[in-house]
Amino acid sequence: DIQMTQSPSSLSASVGDRVTITCRASQSIGTYLSWYQQIPGKAPKLLIYGASSLHSGVPSRFSGSGSGTDFTLTISSLQPEDFATYYCQQSSSSVMYTFGQGTQLVIK
Amino acid sequence: QITLKESGPTLVKPTQTLTLTCTFSGFSLTTSGVAVGWIRQPPGKALEWLAHVYWSDDKYYNSFLRTRLAIARDTSKNQVVLTVTNMDPVDTATYYCAHLLVAKQYSYHVWGQGTMVTVSS
């Protein structure tokens, strides 16, 4: 099974900061990588699919990059509503999908 | 507009079987390129993928839970049912169903609100 490892597990930042979250796959997954945002008490929301494609309605300050085993999610200028937990998910293996363990973004 | 909503018991006893229903609208599970999946999240923990069923009726399961899971679609009712046998307190979680699009690199495009299930005697 493909393992997904996110770093860091927690990140402290301020409004206006640029932040980057990393996700690493245990084997190559091409660009079958999605990023989700979850606000406490709410369902996850899709941000990025195909490693770098912005889901409709998602602000352009969010961007994704990478292929193979290493991926990043970047928020160019943090807004108050961006403080949440972020998950990556691989969909390369049709046999089993896996999520990363999450990165909690907190206000400094 | 695509919507999904989970329903089922909020409390089950250990060893019982959990049956959850996902009722959706705005799409058909007979349309090529579509799937519905189940994902769960124990309190304070990460998301865990459970299973999904494609428009072709192909089904895939979490390999660690495969022997306990079953997913089925009812295209006439626009529903997907997940059963989990032999429930244990570690299965306490919020259970989500979600709409998957093959065209979006197999991402979960829209999610239901989730339903919290507690396993306790």
PDB file of C-alpha atoms in Angstrom:
ATOM      1  CA  ASP A   1       0.000   0.000   0.000  1.00  0.00           C
ATOM      2  CA  ILE A   2       1.095   3.553  -0.726  1.00  0.00           C
ATOM      3  CA  GLN A   3       1.867   5.642   2.360  1.00  0.00           C
ATOM      4  CA  MET A   4       1.475   9.420   2.364  1.00  0.00           C
ATOM      5  CA  THR A   5       3.578  11.506   4.734  1.00  0.00           C
ATOM      6  CA  GLN A   6       2.836  15.170   5.310  1.00  0.00           C
ATOM      7  CA  SER A   7       5.130  17.720   6.879  1.00  0.00           C
ATOM      8  CA  PRO A   8       4.964  19.565   9.064  1.00  0.00           C
ATOM      9  CA  SER A   9       2.239  18.108  11.267  1.00  0.00           C
ATOM     10  CA  SER A  10       1.543  21.561  12.638  1.00  0.00           C
ATOM     11  CA  LEU A  11       2.430  24.997  11.360  1.00  0.00           C
ATOM     12  CA  SER A  12       2.126  28.377  13.041  1.00  0.00           C
ATOM     13  CA  ALA A  13       1.814  31.401  10.759  1.00  0.00           C
ATOM     14  CA  SER A  14       0.405  34.903  10.537  1.00  0.00           C
ATOM     15  CA  VAL A  15      -2.119  36.514   8.229  1.00  0.00           C
ATOM     16  CA  GLY A  16      -0.329  37.535   5.050  1.00  0.00           C
ATOM     17  CA  ASP A  17       2.375  34.877   5.348  1.00  0.00           C
ATOM     18  CA  ARG A  18       3.286  32.513   2.534  1.00  0.00           C
ATOM     19  CA  VAL A  19       3.165  28.910   3.694  1.00  0.00           C
ATOM     20  CA  THR A  20       4.090  25.609   2.119  1.00  0.00           C
ATOM     21  CA  ILE A  21       2.961  22.134   3.140  1.00  0.00           C
ATOM     22  CA  THR A  22       4.709  19.045   1.817  1.00  0.00           C
ATOM     23  CA  CYS A  23       3.334  15.601   1.039  1.00  0.00           C
ATOM     24  CA  ARG A  24       5.544  12.654   0.137  1.00  0.00           C
ATOM     25  CA  ALA A  25       4.362   9.338  -1.312  1.00  0.00           C
ATOM     26  CA  SER A  26       6.107   6.051  -0.548  1.00  0.00           C
ATOM     27  CA  GLN A  27       6.165   5.288  -4.282  1.00  0.00           C
ATOM     28  CA  SER A  28       5.509   7.210  -7.459  1.00  0.00           C
ATOM     29  CA  ILE A  29       1.910   8.298  -7.923  1.00  0.00           C
ATOM     30  CA  GLY A  30       2.328  10.474 -11.009  1.00  0.00           C
ATOM     31  CA  THR A  31       0.018  13.438 -10.443  1.00  0.00           C
ATOM     32  CA  TYR A  32      -2.790  11.499  -8.748  1.00  0.00           C
ATOM     33  CA  LEU A  33      -2.659  13.772  -5.731  1.00  0.00           C
ATOM     34  CA  SER A  34      -5.421  15.884  -4.209  1.00  0.00           C
ATOM     35  CA  TRP A  35      -5.400  18.439  -1.389  1.00  0.00           C
ATOM     36  CA  TYR A  36      -8.306  19.054   0.962  1.00  0.00           C
ATOM     37  CA  GLN A  37      -9.039  21.707   3.574  1.00  0.00           C
ATOM     38  CA  GLN A  38     -10.972  20.878   6.718  1.00  0.00           C
ATOM     39  CA  ILE A  39     -12.284  23.417   9.174  1.00  0.00           C
ATOM     40  CA  PRO A  40     -13.068  21.955  12.622  1.00  0.00           C
ATOM     41  CA  GLY A  41     -16.526  20.420  12.743  1.00  0.00           C
ATOM     42  CA  LYS A  42     -16.942  20.567   8.975  1.00  0.00           C
ATOM     43  CA  ALA A  43     -16.493  18.152   6.087  1.00  0.00           C
ATOM     44  CA  PRO A  44     -13.295  18.371   4.030  1.00  0.00           C
ATOM     45  CA  LYS A  45     -13.342  20.497   0.886  1.00  0.00           C
ATOM     46  CA  LEU A  46     -11.385  19.817  -2.283  1.00  0.00           C
ATOM     47  CA  LEU A  47      -8.775  22.464  -3.063  1.00  0.00           C
ATOM     48  CA  ILE A  48      -6.441  20.919  -5.634  1.00  0.00           C
ATOM     49  CA  TYR A  49      -6.667  17.832  -7.832  1.00  0.00           C
ATOM     50  CA  GLY A  50      -4.200  16.325 -10.249  1.00  0.00           C
ATOM     51  CA  ALA A  51      -1.428  17.793  -8.079  1.00  0.00           C
ATOM     52  CA  SER A  52      -1.787  21.309  -9.521  1.00  0.00           C
ATOM     53  CA  SER A  53      -5.319  21.918 -10.816  1.00  0.00           C
ATOM     54  CA  LEU A  54      -7.353  24.392  -8.796  1.00  0.00           C
ATOM     55  CA  HIS A  55     -10.858  23.181  -7.980  1.00  0.00           C
ATOM     56  CA  SER A  56     -13.621  25.546  -9.055  1.00  0.00           C
ATOM     57  CA  GLY A  57     -14.356  28.320  -6.575  1.00  0.00           C
ATOM     58  CA  VAL A  58     -11.046  27.930  -4.720  1.00  0.00           C
ATOM     59  CA  PRO A  59      -9.116  31.209  -4.336  1.00  0.00           C
ATOM     60  CA  SER A  60      -6.056  31.609  -6.525  1.00  0.00           C
ATOM     61  CA  ARG A  61      -3.797  32.085  -3.486  1.00  0.00           C
ATOM     62  CA  PHE A  62      -3.854  28.293  -3.238  1.00  0.00           C
ATOM     63  CA  SER A  63      -1.561  26.381  -5.563  1.00  0.00           C
ATOM     64  CA  GLY A  64      -0.170  22.886  -5.836  1.00  0.00           C
ATOM     65  CA  SER A  65       2.868  21.397  -7.488  1.00  0.00           C
ATOM     66  CA  GLY A  66       4.835  18.209  -7.799  1.00  0.00           C
ATOM     67  CA  SER A  67       4.787  14.813  -9.420  1.00  0.00           C
ATOM     68  CA  GLY A  68       6.064  11.357  -8.681  1.00  0.00           C
ATOM     69  CA  THR A  69       6.624  11.229  -4.933  1.00  0.00           C
ATOM     70  CA  ASP A  70       6.999  14.847  -3.776  1.00  0.00           C
ATOM     71  CA  PHE A  71       4.211  17.408  -3.691  1.00  0.00           C
ATOM     72  CA  THR A  72       3.574  20.822  -2.174  1.00  0.00           C
ATOM     73  CA  LEU A  73       0.579  22.939  -1.330  1.00  0.00           C
ATOM     74  CA  THR A  74       1.309  26.654  -1.150  1.00  0.00           C
ATOM     75  CA  ILE A  75      -0.860  29.431   0.187  1.00  0.00           C
ATOM     76  CA  SER A  76       0.592  32.670  -1.130  1.00  0.00           C
ATOM     77  CA  SER A  77      -0.902  35.090   1.406  1.00  0.00           C
ATOM     78  CA  LEU A  78      -2.710  33.594   4.377  1.00  0.00           C
ATOM     79  CA  GLN A  79      -6.188  34.845   5.115  1.00  0.00           C
ATOM     80  CA  PRO A  80      -8.027  34.361   8.426  1.00  0.00           C
ATOM     81  CA  GLU A  81     -10.327  31.750   6.881  1.00  0.00           C
ATOM     82  CA  ASP A  82      -7.337  29.615   5.819  1.00  0.00           C
ATOM     83  CA  PHE A  83      -6.528  28.456   9.344  1.00  0.00           C
ATOM     84  CA  ALA A  84      -7.592  24.832   9.141  1.00  0.00           C
ATOM     85  CA  THR A  85      -6.207  21.332   8.709  1.00  0.00           C
ATOM     86  CA  TYR A  86      -4.959  20.275   5.291  1.00  0.00           C
ATOM     87  CA  TYR A  87      -4.805  16.711   3.949  1.00  0.00           C
ATOM     88  CA  CYS A  88      -3.230  15.219   0.882  1.00  0.00           C
ATOM     89  CA  GLN A  89      -4.666  12.094  -0.720  1.00  0.00           C
ATOM     90  CA  GLN A  90      -3.320   9.766  -3.371  1.00  0.00           C
ATOM     91  CA  SER A  91      -5.574   8.144  -5.938  1.00  0.00           C
ATOM     92  CA  SER A  92      -2.906   6.425  -8.030  1.00  0.00           C
ATOM     93  CA  SER A  93      -3.736   2.973  -6.765  1.00  0.00           C
ATOM     94  CA  SER A  94      -7.291   2.088  -7.670  1.00  0.00           C
ATOM     95  CA  VAL A  95      -6.997  -0.692  -5.144  1.00  0.00           C
ATOM     96  CA  MET A  96      -6.574   1.569  -2.138  1.00  0.00           C
ATOM     97  CA  TYR A  97      -6.582   5.313  -1.641  1.00  0.00           C
ATOM     98  CA  THR A  98      -4.711   6.863   1.257  1.00  0.00           C
ATOM     99  CA  PHE A  99      -4.682  10.213   3.018  1.00  0.00           C
ATOM    100  CA  GLY A 100      -1.800  11.928   4.708  1.00  0.00           C
ATOM    101  CA  GLN A 101      -1.942  12.442   8.459  1.00  0.00           C
ATOM    102  CA  GLY A 102      -2.852  16.105   8.097  1.00  0.00           C
ATOM    103  CA  THR A 103      -1.192  19.460   8.694  1.00  0.00           C
ATOM    104  CA  GLN A 104      -2.807  21.776  11.191  1.00  0.00           C
ATOM    105  CA  LEU A 105      -2.320  25.452  10.317  1.00  0.00           C
ATOM    106  CA  VAL A 106      -2.694  27.684  13.374  1.00  0.00           C
ATOM    107  CA  ILE A 107      -2.512  31.394  13.958  1.00  0.00           C
ATOM    108  CA  LYS A 108       0.779  32.647  15.384  1.00  0.00           C
TER     109      LYS A 108
ATOM    110  CA  GLN B   1     -26.027  21.046  -7.806  1.00  0.00           C
ATOM    111  CA  ILE B   2     -24.527  17.892  -6.310  1.00  0.00           C
ATOM    112  CA  THR B   3     -25.410  17.047  -2.731  1.00  0.00           C
ATOM    113  CA  LEU B   4     -24.837  13.994  -0.567  1.00  0.00           C
ATOM    114  CA  LYS B   5     -26.205  13.187   2.857  1.00  0.00           C
ATOM    115  CA  GLU B   6     -25.289  10.371   5.207  1.00  0.00           C
ATOM    116  CA  SER B   7     -27.804   8.674   7.474  1.00  0.00           C
ATOM    117  CA  GLY B   8     -27.732   5.836   9.956  1.00  0.00           C
ATOM    118  CA  PRO B   9     -27.524   5.063  13.665  1.00  0.00           C
ATOM    119  CA  THR B  10     -25.580   7.345  15.950  1.00  0.00           C
ATOM    120  CA  LEU B  11     -24.872   4.603  18.495  1.00  0.00           C
ATOM    121  CA  VAL B  12     -24.050   0.939  17.951  1.00  0.00           C
ATOM    122  CA  LYS B  13     -22.905  -1.745  20.351  1.00  0.00           C
ATOM    123  CA  PRO B  14     -19.645  -3.648  20.008  1.00  0.00           C
ATOM    124  CA  THR B  15     -19.902  -6.646  17.635  1.00  0.00           C
ATOM    125  CA  GLN B  16     -22.979  -5.206  15.924  1.00  0.00           C
ATOM    126  CA  THR B  17     -23.133  -4.406  12.207  1.00  0.00           C
ATOM    127  CA  LEU B  18     -23.303  -0.762  11.148  1.00  0.00           C
ATOM    128  CA  THR B  19     -25.354   0.158   8.095  1.00  0.00           C
ATOM    129  CA  LEU B  20     -24.970   3.663   6.679  1.00  0.00           C
ATOM    130  CA  THR B  21     -26.820   5.147   3.745  1.00  0.00           C
ATOM    131  CA  CYS B  22     -25.609   7.915   1.465  1.00  0.00           C
ATOM    132  CA  THR B  23     -28.463   9.604  -0.391  1.00  0.00           C
ATOM    133  CA  PHE B  24     -27.343  11.844  -3.224  1.00  0.00           C
ATOM    134  CA  SER B  25     -28.758  14.169  -5.838  1.00  0.00           C
ATOM    135  CA  GLY B  26     -27.491  16.119  -8.825  1.00  0.00           C
ATOM    136  CA  PHE B  27     -25.827  13.166 -10.548  1.00  0.00           C
ATOM    137  CA  SER B  28     -26.421   9.559 -11.510  1.00  0.00           C
ATOM    138  CA  LEU B  29     -24.231   6.680 -10.428  1.00  0.00           C
ATOM    139  CA  THR B  30     -24.782   5.165 -13.870  1.00  0.00           C
ATOM    140  CA  THR B  31     -22.947   8.019 -15.584  1.00  0.00           C
ATOM    141  CA  SER B  32     -19.482   7.080 -16.805  1.00  0.00           C
ATOM    142  CA  GLY B  33     -16.658   8.533 -14.753  1.00  0.00           C
ATOM    143  CA  VAL B  34     -18.493   8.812 -11.468  1.00  0.00           C
ATOM    144  CA  ALA B  35     -18.091   7.030  -8.133  1.00  0.00           C
ATOM    145  CA  VAL B  36     -19.265   7.420  -4.556  1.00  0.00           C
ATOM    146  CA  GLY B  37     -16.913   6.718  -1.695  1.00  0.00           C
ATOM    147  CA  TRP B  38     -16.921   6.458   2.083  1.00  0.00           C
ATOM    148  CA  ILE B  39     -14.293   8.050   4.288  1.00  0.00           C
ATOM    149  CA  ARG B  40     -14.213   8.174   8.087  1.00  0.00           C
ATOM    150  CA  GLN B  41     -12.502  10.285  10.723  1.00  0.00           C
ATOM    151  CA  PRO B  42     -12.107   9.272  14.376  1.00  0.00           C
ATOM    152  CA  PRO B  43     -12.357  12.208  16.785  1.00  0.00           C
ATOM    153  CA  GLY B  44      -9.210  14.329  16.575  1.00  0.00           C
ATOM    154  CA  LYS B  45      -7.592  12.041  14.005  1.00  0.00           C
ATOM    155  CA  ALA B  46      -6.919  11.927  10.295  1.00  0.00           C
ATOM    156  CA  LEU B  47      -9.175  10.931   7.437  1.00  0.00           C
ATOM    157  CA  GLU B  48      -9.278   7.249   6.526  1.00  0.00           C
ATOM    158  CA  TRP B  49     -10.522   6.009   3.147  1.00  0.00           C
ATOM    159  CA  LEU B  50     -12.903   3.046   3.421  1.00  0.00           C
ATOM    160  CA  ALA B  51     -14.392   2.120   0.063  1.00  0.00           C
ATOM    161  CA  HIS B  52     -15.949   3.332  -3.149  1.00  0.00           C
ATOM    162  CA  VAL B  53     -18.208   2.076  -5.918  1.00  0.00           C
ATOM    163  CA  TYR B  54     -17.960   3.178  -9.553  1.00  0.00           C
ATOM    164  CA  TRP B  55     -20.655   3.739 -12.171  1.00  0.00           C
ATOM    165  CA  SER B  56     -19.647   0.314 -13.553  1.00  0.00           C
ATOM    166  CA  ASP B  57     -20.437  -1.234 -10.151  1.00  0.00           C
ATOM    167  CA  ASP B  58     -16.738  -1.971  -9.616  1.00  0.00           C
ATOM    168  CA  LYS B  59     -15.997  -1.806  -5.915  1.00  0.00           C
ATOM    169  CA  TYR B  60     -12.791  -1.167  -3.994  1.00  0.00           C
ATOM    170  CA  TYR B  61     -12.066  -1.500  -0.298  1.00  0.00           C
ATOM    171  CA  ASN B  62      -9.477  -0.453   2.263  1.00  0.00           C
ATOM    172  CA  SER B  63      -7.222  -3.495   2.377  1.00  0.00           C
ATOM    173  CA  PHE B  64      -6.950  -3.343   6.174  1.00  0.00           C
ATOM    174  CA  LEU B  65     -10.738  -3.418   6.631  1.00  0.00           C
ATOM    175  CA  ARG B  66     -11.744  -5.401   3.590  1.00  0.00           C
ATOM    176  CA  THR B  67     -13.166  -8.385   5.428  1.00  0.00           C
ATOM    177  CA  ARG B  68     -15.535  -6.137   7.408  1.00  0.00           C
ATOM    178  CA  LEU B  69     -16.785  -3.784   4.681  1.00  0.00           C
ATOM    179  CA  ALA B  70     -19.411  -4.037   1.993  1.00  0.00           C
ATOM    180  CA  ILE B  71     -20.552  -1.271  -0.333  1.00  0.00           C
ATOM    181  CA  ALA B  72     -23.580  -1.393  -2.603  1.00  0.00           C
ATOM    182  CA  ARG B  73     -25.426   1.047  -4.821  1.00  0.00           C
ATOM    183  CA  ASP B  74     -29.129   1.402  -5.468  1.00  0.00           C
ATOM    184  CA  THR B  75     -29.356   3.407  -8.671  1.00  0.00           C
ATOM    185  CA  SER B  76     -33.142   3.620  -8.538  1.00  0.00           C
ATOM    186  CA  LYS B  77     -33.007   5.367  -5.162  1.00  0.00           C
ATOM    187  CA  ASN B  78     -29.767   7.325  -5.741  1.00  0.00           C
ATOM    188  CA  GLN B  79     -28.252   5.705  -2.693  1.00  0.00           C
ATOM    189  CA  VAL B  80     -25.032   3.982  -1.693  1.00  0.00           C
ATOM    190  CA  VAL B  81     -25.018   1.757   1.371  1.00  0.00           C
ATOM    191  CA  LEU B  82     -21.967   0.876   3.460  1.00  0.00           C
ATOM    192  CA  THR B  83     -22.043  -1.944   5.971  1.00  0.00           C
ATOM    193  CA  VAL B  84     -19.338  -2.479   8.565  1.00  0.00           C
ATOM    194  CA  THR B  85     -19.466  -5.715  10.513  1.00  0.00           C
ATOM    195  CA  ASN B  86     -18.171  -6.500  13.974  1.00  0.00           C
ATOM    196  CA  MET B  87     -18.040  -2.892  15.167  1.00  0.00           C
ATOM    197  CA  ASP B  88     -15.518  -1.987  17.864  1.00  0.00           C
ATOM    198  CA  PRO B  89     -15.018   1.184  19.920  1.00  0.00           C
ATOM    199  CA  VAL B  90     -12.056   2.074  17.667  1.00  0.00           C
ATOM    200  CA  ASP B  91     -14.582   2.412  14.822  1.00  0.00           C
ATOM    201  CA  THR B  92     -16.082   5.441  16.563  1.00  0.00           C
ATOM    202  CA  ALA B  93     -15.821   8.167  13.968  1.00  0.00           C
ATOM    203  CA  THR B  94     -17.562  10.623  11.708  1.00  0.00           C
ATOM    204  CA  TYR B  95     -18.420   8.801   8.488  1.00  0.00           C
ATOM    205  CA  TYR B  96     -18.526  10.805   5.254  1.00  0.00           C
ATOM    206  CA  CYS B  97     -19.701   9.896   1.797  1.00  0.00           C
ATOM    207  CA  ALA B  98     -18.307  11.795  -1.177  1.00  0.00           C
ATOM    208  CA  HIS B  99     -18.666  12.121  -4.934  1.00  0.00           C
ATOM    209  CA  LEU B 100     -15.632  11.109  -6.983  1.00  0.00           C
ATOM    210  CA  LEU B 101     -14.843  12.213 -10.495  1.00  0.00           C
ATOM    211  CA  VAL B 102     -12.483  10.207 -12.647  1.00  0.00           C
ATOM    212  CA  ALA B 103     -11.985  13.320 -14.792  1.00  0.00           C
ATOM    213  CA  LYS B 104     -10.587  15.152 -11.773  1.00  0.00           C
ATOM    214  CA  GLN B 105      -7.862  12.609 -11.209  1.00  0.00           C
ATOM    215  CA  TYR B 106     -10.118  10.502  -9.024  1.00  0.00           C
ATOM    216  CA  SER B 107     -10.565  13.254  -6.429  1.00  0.00           C
ATOM    217  CA  TYR B 108     -13.473  13.588  -4.040  1.00  0.00           C
ATOM    218  CA  HIS B 109     -15.229  16.543  -5.579  1.00  0.00           C
ATOM    219  CA  VAL B 110     -18.162  17.037  -3.178  1.00  0.00           C
ATOM    220  CA  TRP B 111     -18.625  15.702   0.350  1.00  0.00           C
ATOM    221  CA  GLY B 112     -21.605  15.054   2.554  1.00  0.00           C
ATOM    222  CA  GLN B 113     -21.843  16.699   5.964  1.00  0.00           C
ATOM    223  CA  GLY B 114     -20.881  13.479   7.754  1.00  0.00           C
ATOM    224  CA  THR B 115     -22.585  11.413  10.418  1.00  0.00           C
ATOM    225  CA  MET B 116     -21.056  10.650  13.811  1.00  0.00           C
ATOM    226  CA  VAL B 117     -21.176   7.031  14.928  1.00  0.00           C
ATOM    227  CA  THR B 118     -20.262   6.005  18.472  1.00  0.00           C
ATOM    228  CA  VAL B 119     -19.518   2.398  19.365  1.00  0.00           C
ATOM    229  CA  SER B 120     -20.244   1.701  22.994  1.00  0.00           C
ATOM    230  CA  SER B 121     -22.032  -0.846  25.120  1.00  0.00           C
TER     231      SER B 121
END
